[in-house]
Amino acid sequence: MRITSTLNAKALSNVEGNITSKFGKNIQFIQAYYGGGFTFGVNSYANVGGKITTSYAGGVSIGTNYVAAGYARNPDTTANVIGGLDYTINGDFSCGSYYGAGYLYNSANSADIGTKDNSVLVKTIFKGDGTNTMRTSNSSIWQYNGGYAQFGGGTVNVYGDLSLTFDGTIPQQTLIVGGYGNKTTNADITGNIEFTMQNLDDPMSSSIYCGGYAANGGTANITGNITTQYNNSTINGAVYGGGRNADATAGTNADITGNMKMIFTNTVLSSAYGGSMGADGNNA
């Protein structure tokens, strides 16, 4: 499902106001879901001037991509969301690939949320019964909650705070709470991150990075604080209070400017690291 228009070369199709969607139980998308604009032709724009608010009553299945905000592909394209995101997803959730903010590919300009002069909130809540799951169809694909940028120097920044909650819903793959910046792109968050995981009746077996993931000269910086809370849960994977700096390429940064706080209550952990992970000669 594409909420706004699909655009080809030299097209303009913006939504000036808000987008509000309410879905009942047992919703299936045969192909993809894009919560904001979708554009893949050069010099095309599919921006949302307001806020995206979406709720699912219970049970969601998506065949391929789930992108909560805008999707921008190819040079000189934008699919920004100016007013923030507010998602509530009840019950089981599955998709091919999960991207909880904007998605940028092949030298597109931007799929940002908010602006430098307008800080917003990106909030997502998964609500389950303790055994419900959130999974991608390919077990090797991680789940990316912030902006996701492939290559080409563009931005999928979040200008403001990001909040993610799993309350009784269990992620089945490695989770990146912040952004993913690759090959000189920027997936930064210019605010705070709040992450909560609670009330899991079954264990989570994968790892959690509460910051961003940067590789090959990309950035996934956090300019605010990261606060994480784990309650009434078992996590068999590794828990990192920060993000991951994947390699030693110049410009690769997943830095955190503020403080990191981790709070655990009635929780069983395999391993926990208060900071970030640095790999292949790079700092974290």
PDB file of C-alpha atoms in Angstrom:
ATOM      1  CA  MET A   1       0.000   0.000   0.000  1.00  0.00           C
ATOM      2  CA  ARG A   2       1.338   3.442  -0.957  1.00  0.00           C
ATOM      3  CA  ILE A   3      -0.381   6.296   0.816  1.00  0.00           C
ATOM      4  CA  THR A   4       0.928   9.014  -1.501  1.00  0.00           C
ATOM      5  CA  SER A   5       1.567   8.941  -5.235  1.00  0.00           C
ATOM      6  CA  THR A   6       4.239   6.957  -7.011  1.00  0.00           C
ATOM      7  CA  LEU A   7       6.308   9.417  -8.986  1.00  0.00           C
ATOM      8  CA  ASN A   8       8.434   9.132 -12.092  1.00  0.00           C
ATOM      9  CA  ALA A   9      10.771  11.679 -13.665  1.00  0.00           C
ATOM     10  CA  LYS A  10      10.256  15.400 -12.935  1.00  0.00           C
ATOM     11  CA  ALA A  11       7.075  14.949 -10.922  1.00  0.00           C
ATOM     12  CA  LEU A  12       5.671  16.792  -7.910  1.00  0.00           C
ATOM     13  CA  SER A  13       3.019  15.235  -5.666  1.00  0.00           C
ATOM     14  CA  ASN A  14       3.195  16.489  -2.096  1.00  0.00           C
ATOM     15  CA  VAL A  15       0.669  16.095   0.710  1.00  0.00           C
ATOM     16  CA  GLU A  16       0.496  19.403   2.547  1.00  0.00           C
ATOM     17  CA  GLY A  17      -1.361  18.159   5.635  1.00  0.00           C
ATOM     18  CA  ASN A  18      -1.503  15.061   7.846  1.00  0.00           C
ATOM     19  CA  ILE A  19      -2.001  11.398   6.943  1.00  0.00           C
ATOM     20  CA  THR A  20      -4.126   9.341   9.356  1.00  0.00           C
ATOM     21  CA  SER A  21      -4.808   5.626   8.815  1.00  0.00           C
ATOM     22  CA  LYS A  22      -6.671   3.074  10.948  1.00  0.00           C
ATOM     23  CA  PHE A  23      -6.584  -0.618  10.079  1.00  0.00           C
ATOM     24  CA  GLY A  24      -8.631  -3.392  11.656  1.00  0.00           C
ATOM     25  CA  LYS A  25      -7.497  -6.912  12.479  1.00  0.00           C
ATOM     26  CA  ASN A  26      -5.682  -9.380  10.227  1.00  0.00           C
ATOM     27  CA  ILE A  27      -4.429  -6.951   7.588  1.00  0.00           C
ATOM     28  CA  GLN A  28      -2.405  -8.303   4.660  1.00  0.00           C
ATOM     29  CA  PHE A  29      -0.416  -6.317   2.099  1.00  0.00           C
ATOM     30  CA  ILE A  30       0.561  -8.592  -0.784  1.00  0.00           C
ATOM     31  CA  GLN A  31       3.463  -6.344  -1.722  1.00  0.00           C
ATOM     32  CA  ALA A  32       4.763  -3.332   0.218  1.00  0.00           C
ATOM     33  CA  TYR A  33       3.641  -0.658   2.689  1.00  0.00           C
ATOM     34  CA  TYR A  34       4.953   2.929   2.446  1.00  0.00           C
ATOM     35  CA  GLY A  35       3.530   5.265   5.065  1.00  0.00           C
ATOM     36  CA  GLY A  36       4.679   8.453   3.339  1.00  0.00           C
ATOM     37  CA  GLY A  37       5.623   9.437  -0.202  1.00  0.00           C
ATOM     38  CA  PHE A  38       7.214   7.124  -2.772  1.00  0.00           C
ATOM     39  CA  THR A  39       9.377   8.535  -5.564  1.00  0.00           C
ATOM     40  CA  PHE A  40      11.947   6.957  -7.869  1.00  0.00           C
ATOM     41  CA  GLY A  41      12.242   9.279 -10.900  1.00  0.00           C
ATOM     42  CA  VAL A  42      14.896  12.029 -11.011  1.00  0.00           C
ATOM     43  CA  ASN A  43      13.744  15.511  -9.951  1.00  0.00           C
ATOM     44  CA  SER A  44      10.684  14.084  -8.205  1.00  0.00           C
ATOM     45  CA  TYR A  45       9.189  15.078  -4.854  1.00  0.00           C
ATOM     46  CA  ALA A  46       6.669  13.282  -2.648  1.00  0.00           C
ATOM     47  CA  ASN A  47       6.821  15.051   0.692  1.00  0.00           C
ATOM     48  CA  VAL A  48       4.318  15.066   3.564  1.00  0.00           C
ATOM     49  CA  GLY A  49       3.886  18.472   5.188  1.00  0.00           C
ATOM     50  CA  GLY A  50       2.187  17.167   8.336  1.00  0.00           C
ATOM     51  CA  LYS A  51       2.258  14.121  10.603  1.00  0.00           C
ATOM     52  CA  ILE A  52       1.672  10.432   9.863  1.00  0.00           C
ATOM     53  CA  THR A  53      -0.539   8.663  12.437  1.00  0.00           C
ATOM     54  CA  THR A  54      -1.286   4.976  11.887  1.00  0.00           C
ATOM     55  CA  SER A  55      -2.769   2.175  13.999  1.00  0.00           C
ATOM     56  CA  TYR A  56      -3.282  -1.548  13.439  1.00  0.00           C
ATOM     57  CA  ALA A  57      -5.836  -3.361  15.598  1.00  0.00           C
ATOM     58  CA  GLY A  58      -4.106  -6.743  15.443  1.00  0.00           C
ATOM     59  CA  GLY A  59      -2.167  -8.917  13.023  1.00  0.00           C
ATOM     60  CA  VAL A  60      -0.219  -7.431  10.082  1.00  0.00           C
ATOM     61  CA  SER A  61       1.453  -9.275   7.191  1.00  0.00           C
ATOM     62  CA  ILE A  62       3.446  -7.408   4.503  1.00  0.00           C
ATOM     63  CA  GLY A  63       4.985  -9.265   1.574  1.00  0.00           C
ATOM     64  CA  THR A  64       8.028  -7.071   0.950  1.00  0.00           C
ATOM     65  CA  ASN A  65       9.141  -3.682   2.332  1.00  0.00           C
ATOM     66  CA  TYR A  66       7.610  -1.932   5.312  1.00  0.00           C
ATOM     67  CA  VAL A  67       8.681   1.738   5.309  1.00  0.00           C
ATOM     68  CA  ALA A  68       6.972   3.849   7.972  1.00  0.00           C
ATOM     69  CA  ALA A  69       7.761   7.220   6.348  1.00  0.00           C
ATOM     70  CA  GLY A  70       8.960   8.258   2.866  1.00  0.00           C
ATOM     71  CA  TYR A  71      10.886   6.308   0.197  1.00  0.00           C
ATOM     72  CA  ALA A  72      13.238   8.293  -2.085  1.00  0.00           C
ATOM     73  CA  ARG A  73      15.145   6.588  -4.880  1.00  0.00           C
ATOM     74  CA  ASN A  74      17.481   7.984  -7.583  1.00  0.00           C
ATOM     75  CA  PRO A  75      19.110  11.442  -7.880  1.00  0.00           C
ATOM     76  CA  ASP A  76      17.303  14.681  -6.997  1.00  0.00           C
ATOM     77  CA  THR A  77      14.350  13.027  -5.290  1.00  0.00           C
ATOM     78  CA  THR A  78      12.886  13.733  -1.848  1.00  0.00           C
ATOM     79  CA  ALA A  79      10.265  12.026   0.308  1.00  0.00           C
ATOM     80  CA  ASN A  80      10.397  13.952   3.572  1.00  0.00           C
ATOM     81  CA  VAL A  81       7.852  13.941   6.412  1.00  0.00           C
ATOM     82  CA  ILE A  82       7.751  17.278   8.215  1.00  0.00           C
ATOM     83  CA  GLY A  83       5.421  16.513  11.131  1.00  0.00           C
ATOM     84  CA  GLY A  84       6.700  13.281  12.714  1.00  0.00           C
ATOM     85  CA  LEU A  85       5.365   9.726  13.076  1.00  0.00           C
ATOM     86  CA  ASP A  86       2.991   8.008  15.522  1.00  0.00           C
ATOM     87  CA  TYR A  87       2.490   4.250  14.977  1.00  0.00           C
ATOM     88  CA  THR A  88       0.682   1.709  17.163  1.00  0.00           C
ATOM     89  CA  ILE A  89       0.873  -1.926  16.013  1.00  0.00           C
ATOM     90  CA  ASN A  90      -1.038  -4.616  17.923  1.00  0.00           C
ATOM     91  CA  GLY A  91      -0.518  -8.355  17.624  1.00  0.00           C
ATOM     92  CA  ASP A  92       1.812 -10.259  15.311  1.00  0.00           C
ATOM     93  CA  PHE A  93       3.714  -8.279  12.674  1.00  0.00           C
ATOM     94  CA  SER A  94       5.668  -9.665   9.705  1.00  0.00           C
ATOM     95  CA  CYS A  95       7.232  -8.167   6.593  1.00  0.00           C
ATOM     96  CA  GLY A  96      10.018  -8.756   4.099  1.00  0.00           C
ATOM     97  CA  SER A  97      12.194  -5.898   5.425  1.00  0.00           C
ATOM     98  CA  TYR A  98      11.453  -3.446   8.252  1.00  0.00           C
ATOM     99  CA  TYR A  99      12.360   0.267   8.134  1.00  0.00           C
ATOM    100  CA  GLY A 100      10.784   2.326  10.914  1.00  0.00           C
ATOM    101  CA  ALA A 101      11.461   5.797   9.457  1.00  0.00           C
ATOM    102  CA  GLY A 102      12.566   7.024   5.992  1.00  0.00           C
ATOM    103  CA  TYR A 103      14.345   5.032   3.261  1.00  0.00           C
ATOM    104  CA  LEU A 104      16.905   6.478   0.824  1.00  0.00           C
ATOM    105  CA  TYR A 105      18.513   4.681  -2.109  1.00  0.00           C
ATOM    106  CA  ASN A 106      20.762   5.356  -5.118  1.00  0.00           C
ATOM    107  CA  SER A 107      21.901   8.948  -4.524  1.00  0.00           C
ATOM    108  CA  ALA A 108      18.481  10.352  -3.607  1.00  0.00           C
ATOM    109  CA  ASN A 109      18.495  13.678  -1.761  1.00  0.00           C
ATOM    110  CA  SER A 110      16.502  13.026   1.408  1.00  0.00           C
ATOM    111  CA  ALA A 111      13.819  11.088   3.237  1.00  0.00           C
ATOM    112  CA  ASP A 112      14.074  13.056   6.479  1.00  0.00           C
ATOM    113  CA  ILE A 113      11.563  13.411   9.301  1.00  0.00           C
ATOM    114  CA  GLY A 114      11.222  16.890  10.768  1.00  0.00           C
ATOM    115  CA  THR A 115      13.552  19.748   9.868  1.00  0.00           C
ATOM    116  CA  LYS A 116      16.459  21.578  11.467  1.00  0.00           C
ATOM    117  CA  ASP A 117      14.005  24.289  12.561  1.00  0.00           C
ATOM    118  CA  ASN A 118      11.126  21.954  13.466  1.00  0.00           C
ATOM    119  CA  SER A 119      11.907  19.153  15.926  1.00  0.00           C
ATOM    120  CA  VAL A 120       9.337  16.348  15.976  1.00  0.00           C
ATOM    121  CA  LEU A 121       8.698  12.967  17.602  1.00  0.00           C
ATOM    122  CA  VAL A 122       9.012   9.601  15.880  1.00  0.00           C
ATOM    123  CA  LYS A 123       7.088   7.118  18.054  1.00  0.00           C
ATOM    124  CA  THR A 124       6.358   3.441  17.450  1.00  0.00           C
ATOM    125  CA  ILE A 125       4.649   1.033  19.861  1.00  0.00           C
ATOM    126  CA  PHE A 126       4.360  -2.720  19.341  1.00  0.00           C
ATOM    127  CA  LYS A 127       1.736  -4.101  21.723  1.00  0.00           C
ATOM    128  CA  GLY A 128       1.291  -7.857  22.186  1.00  0.00           C
ATOM    129  CA  ASP A 129       0.181 -10.575  24.579  1.00  0.00           C
ATOM    130  CA  GLY A 130       3.711 -11.633  25.592  1.00  0.00           C
ATOM    131  CA  THR A 131       4.095 -14.198  22.801  1.00  0.00           C
ATOM    132  CA  ASN A 132       3.327 -12.097  19.716  1.00  0.00           C
ATOM    133  CA  THR A 133       6.278 -11.599  17.358  1.00  0.00           C
ATOM    134  CA  MET A 134       7.705  -8.985  15.035  1.00  0.00           C
ATOM    135  CA  ARG A 135       9.695 -10.652  12.256  1.00  0.00           C
ATOM    136  CA  THR A 136      11.147 -10.244   8.771  1.00  0.00           C
ATOM    137  CA  SER A 137      10.828 -13.076   6.278  1.00  0.00           C
ATOM    138  CA  ASN A 138      14.589 -13.375   5.756  1.00  0.00           C
ATOM    139  CA  SER A 139      16.308 -14.221   9.029  1.00  0.00           C
ATOM    140  CA  SER A 140      19.558 -12.578   7.794  1.00  0.00           C
ATOM    141  CA  ILE A 141      17.895  -9.154   7.429  1.00  0.00           C
ATOM    142  CA  TRP A 142      18.126  -6.913  10.485  1.00  0.00           C
ATOM    143  CA  GLN A 143      15.309  -4.662  11.656  1.00  0.00           C
ATOM    144  CA  TYR A 144      16.077  -0.943  11.254  1.00  0.00           C
ATOM    145  CA  ASN A 145      13.934   1.427  13.289  1.00  0.00           C
ATOM    146  CA  GLY A 146      15.530   4.762  12.329  1.00  0.00           C
ATOM    147  CA  GLY A 147      16.254   6.142   8.883  1.00  0.00           C
ATOM    148  CA  TYR A 148      17.888   3.770   6.389  1.00  0.00           C
ATOM    149  CA  ALA A 149      20.292   5.129   3.735  1.00  0.00           C
ATOM    150  CA  GLN A 150      22.017   2.872   1.196  1.00  0.00           C
ATOM    151  CA  PHE A 151      24.479   5.107  -0.689  1.00  0.00           C
ATOM    152  CA  GLY A 152      24.995   8.376  -2.538  1.00  0.00           C
ATOM    153  CA  GLY A 153      25.447  11.155   0.026  1.00  0.00           C
ATOM    154  CA  GLY A 154      21.800  11.828   0.903  1.00  0.00           C
ATOM    155  CA  THR A 155      20.098  12.047   4.306  1.00  0.00           C
ATOM    156  CA  VAL A 156      17.449  10.128   6.254  1.00  0.00           C
ATOM    157  CA  ASN A 157      17.813  12.149   9.414  1.00  0.00           C
ATOM    158  CA  VAL A 158      15.326  12.376  12.273  1.00  0.00           C
ATOM    159  CA  TYR A 159      15.184  15.948  13.558  1.00  0.00           C
ATOM    160  CA  GLY A 160      13.845  15.384  17.044  1.00  0.00           C
ATOM    161  CA  ASP A 161      13.299  12.483  19.453  1.00  0.00           C
ATOM    162  CA  LEU A 162      12.751   8.822  18.670  1.00  0.00           C
ATOM    163  CA  SER A 163      10.717   6.478  20.893  1.00  0.00           C
ATOM    164  CA  LEU A 164      10.353   2.714  20.366  1.00  0.00           C
ATOM    165  CA  THR A 165       8.438   0.325  22.657  1.00  0.00           C
ATOM    166  CA  PHE A 166       7.972  -3.442  22.544  1.00  0.00           C
ATOM    167  CA  ASP A 167       5.317  -4.303  25.120  1.00  0.00           C
ATOM    168  CA  GLY A 168       4.559  -8.010  24.859  1.00  0.00           C
ATOM    169  CA  THR A 169       5.838  -8.298  21.266  1.00  0.00           C
ATOM    170  CA  ILE A 170       9.143 -10.082  20.586  1.00  0.00           C
ATOM    171  CA  PRO A 171      11.506  -8.993  17.772  1.00  0.00           C
ATOM    172  CA  GLN A 172      12.868 -12.030  15.939  1.00  0.00           C
ATOM    173  CA  GLN A 173      15.943 -10.466  14.282  1.00  0.00           C
ATOM    174  CA  THR A 174      18.759  -8.148  15.374  1.00  0.00           C
ATOM    175  CA  LEU A 175      17.313  -4.715  16.079  1.00  0.00           C
ATOM    176  CA  ILE A 176      18.899  -1.318  15.328  1.00  0.00           C
ATOM    177  CA  VAL A 177      16.940   1.297  17.291  1.00  0.00           C
ATOM    178  CA  GLY A 178      18.646   4.281  15.614  1.00  0.00           C
ATOM    179  CA  GLY A 179      19.503   4.935  11.967  1.00  0.00           C
ATOM    180  CA  TYR A 180      21.593   3.112   9.357  1.00  0.00           C
ATOM    181  CA  GLY A 181      24.057   5.206   7.342  1.00  0.00           C
ATOM    182  CA  ASN A 182      26.134   3.563   4.594  1.00  0.00           C
ATOM    183  CA  LYS A 183      28.527   4.840   1.869  1.00  0.00           C
ATOM    184  CA  THR A 184      28.690   8.569   2.762  1.00  0.00           C
ATOM    185  CA  THR A 185      25.010   8.881   3.625  1.00  0.00           C
ATOM    186  CA  ASN A 186      23.653  10.356   6.880  1.00  0.00           C
ATOM    187  CA  ALA A 187      21.084   8.664   9.134  1.00  0.00           C
ATOM    188  CA  ASP A 188      21.494  10.863  12.201  1.00  0.00           C
ATOM    189  CA  ILE A 189      19.090  11.621  15.044  1.00  0.00           C
ATOM    190  CA  THR A 190      19.293  15.171  16.390  1.00  0.00           C
ATOM    191  CA  GLY A 191      17.486  14.363  19.623  1.00  0.00           C
ATOM    192  CA  ASN A 192      17.054  11.690  22.263  1.00  0.00           C
ATOM    193  CA  ILE A 193      16.263   7.989  21.967  1.00  0.00           C
ATOM    194  CA  GLU A 194      13.957   6.207  24.405  1.00  0.00           C
ATOM    195  CA  PHE A 195      13.696   2.436  24.035  1.00  0.00           C
ATOM    196  CA  THR A 196      11.544   0.111  26.175  1.00  0.00           C
ATOM    197  CA  MET A 197      11.216  -3.666  26.055  1.00  0.00           C
ATOM    198  CA  GLN A 198       8.872  -5.329  28.529  1.00  0.00           C
ATOM    199  CA  ASN A 199       6.457  -8.151  29.329  1.00  0.00           C
ATOM    200  CA  LEU A 200       7.929 -10.831  27.054  1.00  0.00           C
ATOM    201  CA  ASP A 201       6.662 -14.301  27.955  1.00  0.00           C
ATOM    202  CA  ASP A 202       9.113 -15.931  25.524  1.00  0.00           C
ATOM    203  CA  PRO A 203      12.811 -15.015  25.185  1.00  0.00           C
ATOM    204  CA  MET A 204      14.235 -12.698  22.563  1.00  0.00           C
ATOM    205  CA  SER A 205      17.151 -14.523  20.931  1.00  0.00           C
ATOM    206  CA  SER A 206      18.685 -11.732  18.809  1.00  0.00           C
ATOM    207  CA  SER A 207      20.827  -8.711  19.662  1.00  0.00           C
ATOM    208  CA  ILE A 208      19.837  -5.074  20.228  1.00  0.00           C
ATOM    209  CA  TYR A 209      21.832  -1.951  19.313  1.00  0.00           C
ATOM    210  CA  CYS A 210      20.146   1.031  20.945  1.00  0.00           C
ATOM    211  CA  GLY A 211      22.023   3.594  18.847  1.00  0.00           C
ATOM    212  CA  GLY A 212      22.722   3.710  15.107  1.00  0.00           C
ATOM    213  CA  TYR A 213      24.718   1.597  12.649  1.00  0.00           C
ATOM    214  CA  ALA A 214      27.354   3.252  10.417  1.00  0.00           C
ATOM    215  CA  ALA A 215      29.446   1.685   7.650  1.00  0.00           C
ATOM    216  CA  ASN A 216      31.646   2.620   4.662  1.00  0.00           C
ATOM    217  CA  GLY A 217      31.864   6.340   5.419  1.00  0.00           C
ATOM    218  CA  GLY A 218      28.243   6.778   6.483  1.00  0.00           C
ATOM    219  CA  THR A 219      27.011   8.295   9.736  1.00  0.00           C
ATOM    220  CA  ALA A 220      24.369   7.266  12.269  1.00  0.00           C
ATOM    221  CA  ASN A 221      25.042   9.743  15.048  1.00  0.00           C
ATOM    222  CA  ILE A 222      22.849  10.567  18.048  1.00  0.00           C
ATOM    223  CA  THR A 223      23.198  14.128  19.321  1.00  0.00           C
ATOM    224  CA  GLY A 224      21.087  13.544  22.444  1.00  0.00           C
ATOM    225  CA  ASN A 225      20.766  10.922  25.184  1.00  0.00           C
ATOM    226  CA  ILE A 226      19.849   7.238  24.947  1.00  0.00           C
ATOM    227  CA  THR A 227      17.654   5.805  27.704  1.00  0.00           C
ATOM    228  CA  THR A 228      16.700   2.118  27.625  1.00  0.00           C
ATOM    229  CA  GLN A 229      14.440   0.115  29.939  1.00  0.00           C
ATOM    230  CA  TYR A 230      13.996  -3.660  30.125  1.00  0.00           C
ATOM    231  CA  ASN A 231      11.226  -5.085  32.299  1.00  0.00           C
ATOM    232  CA  ASN A 232       9.943  -8.631  32.833  1.00  0.00           C
ATOM    233  CA  SER A 233      11.853 -10.091  29.892  1.00  0.00           C
ATOM    234  CA  THR A 234      14.555 -12.587  28.883  1.00  0.00           C
ATOM    235  CA  ILE A 235      17.051 -11.592  26.182  1.00  0.00           C
ATOM    236  CA  ASN A 236      19.443 -14.266  24.960  1.00  0.00           C
ATOM    237  CA  GLY A 237      21.220 -12.016  22.476  1.00  0.00           C
ATOM    238  CA  ALA A 238      23.676  -9.213  23.274  1.00  0.00           C
ATOM    239  CA  VAL A 239      22.344  -5.822  24.402  1.00  0.00           C
ATOM    240  CA  TYR A 240      24.340  -2.685  23.513  1.00  0.00           C
ATOM    241  CA  GLY A 241      23.489   0.647  25.103  1.00  0.00           C
ATOM    242  CA  GLY A 242      24.891   2.430  22.033  1.00  0.00           C
ATOM    243  CA  GLY A 243      25.281   1.662  18.340  1.00  0.00           C
ATOM    244  CA  ARG A 244      27.762   0.009  15.997  1.00  0.00           C
ATOM    245  CA  ASN A 245      30.658   1.472  14.023  1.00  0.00           C
ATOM    246  CA  ALA A 246      31.227  -1.240  11.431  1.00  0.00           C
ATOM    247  CA  ASP A 247      34.573  -0.425   9.790  1.00  0.00           C
ATOM    248  CA  ALA A 248      37.579   1.904   9.606  1.00  0.00           C
ATOM    249  CA  THR A 249      36.534   3.841   6.498  1.00  0.00           C
ATOM    250  CA  ALA A 250      37.132   7.576   6.919  1.00  0.00           C
ATOM    251  CA  GLY A 251      33.981   9.385   8.002  1.00  0.00           C
ATOM    252  CA  THR A 252      32.230   6.332   9.442  1.00  0.00           C
ATOM    253  CA  ASN A 253      30.629   7.475  12.704  1.00  0.00           C
ATOM    254  CA  ALA A 254      27.949   6.179  15.038  1.00  0.00           C
ATOM    255  CA  ASP A 255      28.729   8.606  17.843  1.00  0.00           C
ATOM    256  CA  ILE A 256      26.537   9.555  20.781  1.00  0.00           C
ATOM    257  CA  THR A 257      26.910  13.108  22.054  1.00  0.00           C
ATOM    258  CA  GLY A 258      24.836  12.734  25.213  1.00  0.00           C
ATOM    259  CA  ASN A 259      24.500  10.194  28.006  1.00  0.00           C
ATOM    260  CA  MET A 260      23.479   6.545  27.939  1.00  0.00           C
ATOM    261  CA  LYS A 261      21.334   4.979  30.664  1.00  0.00           C
ATOM    262  CA  MET A 262      20.219   1.336  30.915  1.00  0.00           C
ATOM    263  CA  ILE A 263      17.557   0.245  33.446  1.00  0.00           C
ATOM    264  CA  PHE A 264      16.783  -3.437  34.120  1.00  0.00           C
ATOM    265  CA  THR A 265      13.915  -4.822  36.212  1.00  0.00           C
ATOM    266  CA  ASN A 266      13.066  -8.534  36.542  1.00  0.00           C
ATOM    267  CA  THR A 267      15.084  -9.240  33.395  1.00  0.00           C
ATOM    268  CA  VAL A 268      17.436 -12.102  32.444  1.00  0.00           C
ATOM    269  CA  LEU A 269      20.323 -11.207  30.111  1.00  0.00           C
ATOM    270  CA  SER A 270      22.939 -13.190  28.243  1.00  0.00           C
ATOM    271  CA  SER A 271      25.291 -10.186  27.900  1.00  0.00           C
ATOM    272  CA  ALA A 272      24.984  -6.406  28.149  1.00  0.00           C
ATOM    273  CA  TYR A 273      27.389  -3.652  27.057  1.00  0.00           C
ATOM    274  CA  GLY A 274      26.849  -0.110  28.268  1.00  0.00           C
ATOM    275  CA  GLY A 275      28.488   1.483  25.237  1.00  0.00           C
ATOM    276  CA  SER A 276      28.739   0.921  21.500  1.00  0.00           C
ATOM    277  CA  MET A 277      30.518  -1.671  19.343  1.00  0.00           C
ATOM    278  CA  GLY A 278      33.544  -0.767  17.203  1.00  0.00           C
ATOM    279  CA  ALA A 279      34.737  -3.196  14.525  1.00  0.00           C
ATOM    280  CA  ASP A 280      37.720  -3.570  12.183  1.00  0.00           C
ATOM    281  CA  GLY A 281      39.939  -0.870  13.627  1.00  0.00           C
ATOM    282  CA  ASN A 282      37.327   1.824  14.140  1.00  0.00           C
ATOM    283  CA  ASN A 283      36.362   3.509  17.391  1.00  0.00           C
ATOM    284  CA  ALA A 284      33.018   3.319  19.142  1.00  0.00           C
TER     285      ALA A 284
END
